[in-house]
Short mmCIF file of C-alpha atoms and ligand atoms in Angstrom, two decimals:
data_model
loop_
_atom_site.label_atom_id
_atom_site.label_comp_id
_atom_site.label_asym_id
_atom_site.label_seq_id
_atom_site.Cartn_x
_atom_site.Cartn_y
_atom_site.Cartn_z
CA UNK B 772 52.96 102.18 159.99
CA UNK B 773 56.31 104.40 160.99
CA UNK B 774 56.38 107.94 159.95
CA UNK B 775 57.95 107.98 156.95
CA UNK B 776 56.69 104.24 155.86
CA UNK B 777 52.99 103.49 155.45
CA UNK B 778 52.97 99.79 155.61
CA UNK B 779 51.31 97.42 158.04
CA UNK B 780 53.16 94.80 160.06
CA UNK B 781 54.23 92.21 157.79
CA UNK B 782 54.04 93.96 154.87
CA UNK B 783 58.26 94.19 154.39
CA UNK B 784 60.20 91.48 154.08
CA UNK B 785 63.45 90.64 156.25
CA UNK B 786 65.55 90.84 153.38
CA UNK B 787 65.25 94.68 151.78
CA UNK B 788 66.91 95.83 148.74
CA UNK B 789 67.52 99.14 149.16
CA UNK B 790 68.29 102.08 146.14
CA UNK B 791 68.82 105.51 146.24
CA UNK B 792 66.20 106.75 143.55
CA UNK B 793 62.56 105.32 144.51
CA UNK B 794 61.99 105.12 140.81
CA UNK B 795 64.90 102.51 140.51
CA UNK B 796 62.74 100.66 143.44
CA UNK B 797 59.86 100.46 140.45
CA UNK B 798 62.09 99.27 138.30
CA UNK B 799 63.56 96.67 140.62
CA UNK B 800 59.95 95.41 141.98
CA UNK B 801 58.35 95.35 138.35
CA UNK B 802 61.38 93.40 136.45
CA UNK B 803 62.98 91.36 139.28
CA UNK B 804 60.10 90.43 141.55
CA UNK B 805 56.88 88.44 141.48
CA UNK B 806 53.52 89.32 142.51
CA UNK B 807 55.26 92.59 143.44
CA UNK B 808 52.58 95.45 145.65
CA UNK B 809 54.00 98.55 146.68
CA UNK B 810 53.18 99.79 150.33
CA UNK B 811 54.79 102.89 150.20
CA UNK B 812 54.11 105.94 148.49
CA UNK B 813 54.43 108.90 151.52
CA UNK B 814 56.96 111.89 149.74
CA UNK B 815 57.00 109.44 146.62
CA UNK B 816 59.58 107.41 148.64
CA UNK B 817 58.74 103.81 146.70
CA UNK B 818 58.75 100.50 148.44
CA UNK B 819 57.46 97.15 147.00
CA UNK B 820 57.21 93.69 148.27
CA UNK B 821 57.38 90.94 146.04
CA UNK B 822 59.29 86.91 145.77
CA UNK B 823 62.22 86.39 143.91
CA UNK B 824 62.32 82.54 143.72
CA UNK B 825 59.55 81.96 146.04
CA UNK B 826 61.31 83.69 149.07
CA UNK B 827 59.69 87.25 150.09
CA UNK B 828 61.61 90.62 149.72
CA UNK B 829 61.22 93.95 149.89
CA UNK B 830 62.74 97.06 147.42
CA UNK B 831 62.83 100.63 149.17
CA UNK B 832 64.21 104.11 148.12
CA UNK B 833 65.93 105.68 150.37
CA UNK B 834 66.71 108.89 148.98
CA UNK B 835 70.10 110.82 149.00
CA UNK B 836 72.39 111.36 151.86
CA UNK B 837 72.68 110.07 155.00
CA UNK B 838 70.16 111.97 156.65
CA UNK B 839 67.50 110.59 154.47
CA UNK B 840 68.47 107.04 154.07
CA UNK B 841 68.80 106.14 157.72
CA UNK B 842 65.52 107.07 158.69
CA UNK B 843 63.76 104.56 156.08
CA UNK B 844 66.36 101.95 157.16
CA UNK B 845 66.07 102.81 160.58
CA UNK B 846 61.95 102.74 160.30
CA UNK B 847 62.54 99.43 158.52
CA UNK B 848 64.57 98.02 161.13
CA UNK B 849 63.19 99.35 164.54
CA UNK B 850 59.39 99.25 162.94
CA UNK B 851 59.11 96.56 160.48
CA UNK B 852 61.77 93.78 161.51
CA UNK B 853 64.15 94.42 158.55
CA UNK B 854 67.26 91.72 159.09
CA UNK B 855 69.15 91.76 156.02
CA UNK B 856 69.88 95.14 154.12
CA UNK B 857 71.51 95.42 151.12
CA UNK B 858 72.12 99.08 149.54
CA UNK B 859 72.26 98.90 145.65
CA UNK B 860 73.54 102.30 144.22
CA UNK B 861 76.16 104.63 142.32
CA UNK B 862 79.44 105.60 143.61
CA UNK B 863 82.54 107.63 141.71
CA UNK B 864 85.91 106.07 141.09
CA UNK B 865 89.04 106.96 142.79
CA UNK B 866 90.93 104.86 141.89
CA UNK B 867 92.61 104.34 138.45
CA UNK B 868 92.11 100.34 138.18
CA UNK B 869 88.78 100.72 139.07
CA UNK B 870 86.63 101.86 135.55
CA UNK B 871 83.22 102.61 134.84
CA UNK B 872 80.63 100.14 134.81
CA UNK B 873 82.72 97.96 137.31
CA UNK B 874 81.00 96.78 140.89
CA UNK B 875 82.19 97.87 144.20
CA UNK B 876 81.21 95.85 147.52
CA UNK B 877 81.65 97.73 150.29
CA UNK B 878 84.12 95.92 153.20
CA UNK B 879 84.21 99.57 155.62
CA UNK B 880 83.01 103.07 155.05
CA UNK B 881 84.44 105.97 155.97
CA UNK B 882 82.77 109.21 156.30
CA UNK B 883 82.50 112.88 157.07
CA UNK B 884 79.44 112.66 158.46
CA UNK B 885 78.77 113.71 162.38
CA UNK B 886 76.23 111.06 162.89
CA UNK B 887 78.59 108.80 163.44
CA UNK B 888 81.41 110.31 165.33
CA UNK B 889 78.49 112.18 167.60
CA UNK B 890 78.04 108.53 169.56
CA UNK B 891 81.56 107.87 169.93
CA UNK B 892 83.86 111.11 169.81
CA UNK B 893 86.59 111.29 170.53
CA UNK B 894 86.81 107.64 169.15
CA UNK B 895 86.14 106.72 165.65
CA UNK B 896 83.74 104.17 165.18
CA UNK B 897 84.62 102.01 161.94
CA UNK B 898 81.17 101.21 160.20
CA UNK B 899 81.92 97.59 158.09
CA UNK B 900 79.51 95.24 156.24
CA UNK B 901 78.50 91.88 156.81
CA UNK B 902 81.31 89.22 155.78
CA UNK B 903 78.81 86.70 155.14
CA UNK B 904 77.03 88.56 152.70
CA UNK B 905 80.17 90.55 151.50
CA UNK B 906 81.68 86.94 150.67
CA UNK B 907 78.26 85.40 148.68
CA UNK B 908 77.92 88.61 146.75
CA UNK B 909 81.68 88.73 145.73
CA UNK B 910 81.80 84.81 144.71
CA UNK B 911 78.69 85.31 143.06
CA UNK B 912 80.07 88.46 140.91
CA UNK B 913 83.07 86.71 140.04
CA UNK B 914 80.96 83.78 138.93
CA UNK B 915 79.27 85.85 136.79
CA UNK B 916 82.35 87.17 135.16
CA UNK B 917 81.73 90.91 136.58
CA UNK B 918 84.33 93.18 136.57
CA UNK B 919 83.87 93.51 140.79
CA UNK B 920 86.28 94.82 143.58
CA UNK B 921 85.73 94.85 147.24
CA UNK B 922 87.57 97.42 149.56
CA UNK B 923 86.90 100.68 151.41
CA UNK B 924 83.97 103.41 149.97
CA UNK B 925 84.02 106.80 151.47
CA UNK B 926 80.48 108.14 151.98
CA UNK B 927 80.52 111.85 151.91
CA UNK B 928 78.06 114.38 153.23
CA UNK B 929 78.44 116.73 149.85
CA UNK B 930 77.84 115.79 146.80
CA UNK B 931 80.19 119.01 145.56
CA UNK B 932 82.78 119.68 147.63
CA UNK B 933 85.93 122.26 147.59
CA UNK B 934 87.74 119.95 149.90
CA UNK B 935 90.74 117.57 149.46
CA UNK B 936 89.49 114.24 151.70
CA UNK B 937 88.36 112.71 148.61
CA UNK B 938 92.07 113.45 147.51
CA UNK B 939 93.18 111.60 150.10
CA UNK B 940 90.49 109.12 150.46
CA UNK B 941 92.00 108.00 147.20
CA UNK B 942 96.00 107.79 148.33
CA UNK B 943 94.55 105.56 151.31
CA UNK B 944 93.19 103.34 148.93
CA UNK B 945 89.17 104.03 148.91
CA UNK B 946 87.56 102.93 145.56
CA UNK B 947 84.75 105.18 145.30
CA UNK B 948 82.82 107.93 146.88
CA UNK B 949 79.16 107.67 147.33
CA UNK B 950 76.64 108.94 150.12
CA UNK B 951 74.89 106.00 152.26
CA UNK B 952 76.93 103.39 153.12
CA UNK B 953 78.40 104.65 156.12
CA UNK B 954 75.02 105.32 157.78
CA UNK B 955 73.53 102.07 156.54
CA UNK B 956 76.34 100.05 158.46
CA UNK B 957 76.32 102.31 161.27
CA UNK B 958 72.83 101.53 161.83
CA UNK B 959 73.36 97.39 161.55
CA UNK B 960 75.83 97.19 164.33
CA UNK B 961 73.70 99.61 166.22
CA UNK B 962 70.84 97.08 165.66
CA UNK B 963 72.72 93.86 165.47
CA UNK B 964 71.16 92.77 161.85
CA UNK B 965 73.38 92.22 158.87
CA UNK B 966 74.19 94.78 155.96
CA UNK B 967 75.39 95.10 152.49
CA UNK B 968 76.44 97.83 149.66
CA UNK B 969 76.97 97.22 146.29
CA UNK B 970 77.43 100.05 143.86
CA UNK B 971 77.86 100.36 140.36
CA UNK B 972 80.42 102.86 139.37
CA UNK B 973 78.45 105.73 137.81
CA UNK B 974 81.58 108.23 137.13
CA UNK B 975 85.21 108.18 137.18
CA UNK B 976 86.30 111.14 139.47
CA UNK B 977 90.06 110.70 138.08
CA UNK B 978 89.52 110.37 134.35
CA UNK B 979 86.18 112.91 134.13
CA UNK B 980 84.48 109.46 131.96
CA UNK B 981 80.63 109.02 132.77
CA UNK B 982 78.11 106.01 131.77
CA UNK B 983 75.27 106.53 129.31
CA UNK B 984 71.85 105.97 131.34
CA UNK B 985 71.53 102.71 129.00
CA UNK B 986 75.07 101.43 130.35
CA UNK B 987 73.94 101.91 133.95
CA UNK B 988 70.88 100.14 133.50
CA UNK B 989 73.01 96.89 131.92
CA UNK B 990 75.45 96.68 135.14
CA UNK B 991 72.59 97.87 137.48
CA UNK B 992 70.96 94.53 136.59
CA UNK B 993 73.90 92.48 136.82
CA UNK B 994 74.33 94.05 140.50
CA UNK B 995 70.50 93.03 141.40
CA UNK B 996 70.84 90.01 140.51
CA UNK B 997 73.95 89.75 142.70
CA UNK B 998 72.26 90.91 145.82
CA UNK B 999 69.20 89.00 145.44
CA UNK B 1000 71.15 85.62 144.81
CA UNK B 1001 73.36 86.64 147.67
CA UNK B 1002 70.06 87.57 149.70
CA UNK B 1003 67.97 84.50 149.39
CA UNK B 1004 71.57 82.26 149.99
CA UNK B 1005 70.79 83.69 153.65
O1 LIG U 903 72.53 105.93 143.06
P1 LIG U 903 72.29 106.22 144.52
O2 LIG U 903 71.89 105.00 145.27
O3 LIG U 903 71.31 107.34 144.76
O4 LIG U 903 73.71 106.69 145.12
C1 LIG U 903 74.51 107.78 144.72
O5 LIG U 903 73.86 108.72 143.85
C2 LIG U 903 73.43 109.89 144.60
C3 LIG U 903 74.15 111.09 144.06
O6 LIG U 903 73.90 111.27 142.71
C4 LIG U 903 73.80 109.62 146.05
O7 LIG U 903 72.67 109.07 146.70
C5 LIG U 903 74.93 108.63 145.91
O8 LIG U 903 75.21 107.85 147.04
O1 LIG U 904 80.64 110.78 141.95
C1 LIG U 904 79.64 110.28 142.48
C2 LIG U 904 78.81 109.37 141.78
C3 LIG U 904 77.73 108.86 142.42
N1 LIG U 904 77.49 109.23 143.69
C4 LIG U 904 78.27 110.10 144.36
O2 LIG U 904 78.01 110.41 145.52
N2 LIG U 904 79.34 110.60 143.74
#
């Protein structure tokens, strides 16, 4: 067991799905995978290990924030031999041709967190997904006929901000604004294993439109079943 994790050795897969809201890692473990136990309950922070077409893989919450999701994935990494992580969550648009209920894969993060720039200052380290996985997952969208965009996500410290960097997050080009992905790819090239974020958009940040909970849930499938086809390709 790590601190925050209280699984044995060989109780998470190398391939871990990993959501925001533990909840959603229920939901994910009950409807997606087989024979599905969950090993983790410490602060109600849900992981499951189950098959999804006979290979084994894992579903953890992570929480919100940087803070909280890199100590599960670094736990996961460091403790329990995680190789392949792949972040499924929510992000904002900022961009106009990107709507609600479309897919973002994340290519780079950029972020306003210290965490990063601590370890490298006064450099900027650029934190970028795997292009293998990036690649399956985007061919495997488009197959699908999803509505799915790959480019730069910013992934902000504050949820509310008075600030203008999302402002200009969006001139540069940045699709959406979320919280994790720039710790979660920080931590693969730290480690050397490979890493992933999808996100569904949630909100628009330009137009003010939101998604009913029932809309979510429709594309949130549609983007599980893109990371665990793109998963078990590996
Ligand atoms: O849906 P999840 O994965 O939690 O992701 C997004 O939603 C939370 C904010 O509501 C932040 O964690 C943000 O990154
Ligand atoms: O606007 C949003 C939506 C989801 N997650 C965020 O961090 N921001």
């Amino acid at each position: 067991m790590s601190l925050h994790i209280d699984a044995e050795k060989g109780q998470i897969a190398e391939i871990v799905l990993l959501p925001g809201d533990p909840l959603r890692a229920k939901y994910i473990a009950e409807t997606f995978l087989e024979d599905a136990v969950c090993y983790n309950t410490v602060r109600n922070m849900l992981g499951y290990t189950g098959t999804y077409k006979g290979k084994k893989i894992s579903v953890q919450g992570t929480g919100m924030g940087m803070p909280s999701a890199t100590l599960y994935i670094h736990e996961l990494i460091n403790d329990f031999g995680a190789k392949n992580l792949i972040r499924i969550g929510t992000c904002g648009a900022i961009q106009e041709d990107v709507h609600i209920r479309d897919v973002i894969i994340a290519q780079a993060a950029a972020t306003d967190s210290s965490m990063i720039y601590k370890d490298f200052a006064p450099a900027y380290f650029p934190p970028i997904g795997n292009y293998d996985l990036i690649n399956k997952a985007y061919t495997l969208g488009k197959e699908q006929g999803m509505n799915i965009h790959v480019g730069n996500v910013y992934s902000s410290d504050s949820f509310y901000s008075d600030s203008n960097i999302t402002d200009n997050m969006s001139k540069y080009g940045v699709l959406g604004v979320e919280m994790e992905t720039a710790g979660l790819y920080y931590l693969a090239s730290k480690f050397h294993v490979k890493a992933l974020s999808i996100l569904t958009v949630s909100d628009h940040l330009i137009t003010g439109e939101l998604t009913s909970s029932e809309e979510r849930q429709t594309t949130f499938n549609d983007m599980i079943i893109v990371a665990l086809e793109a998963a078990i390709q590996e």
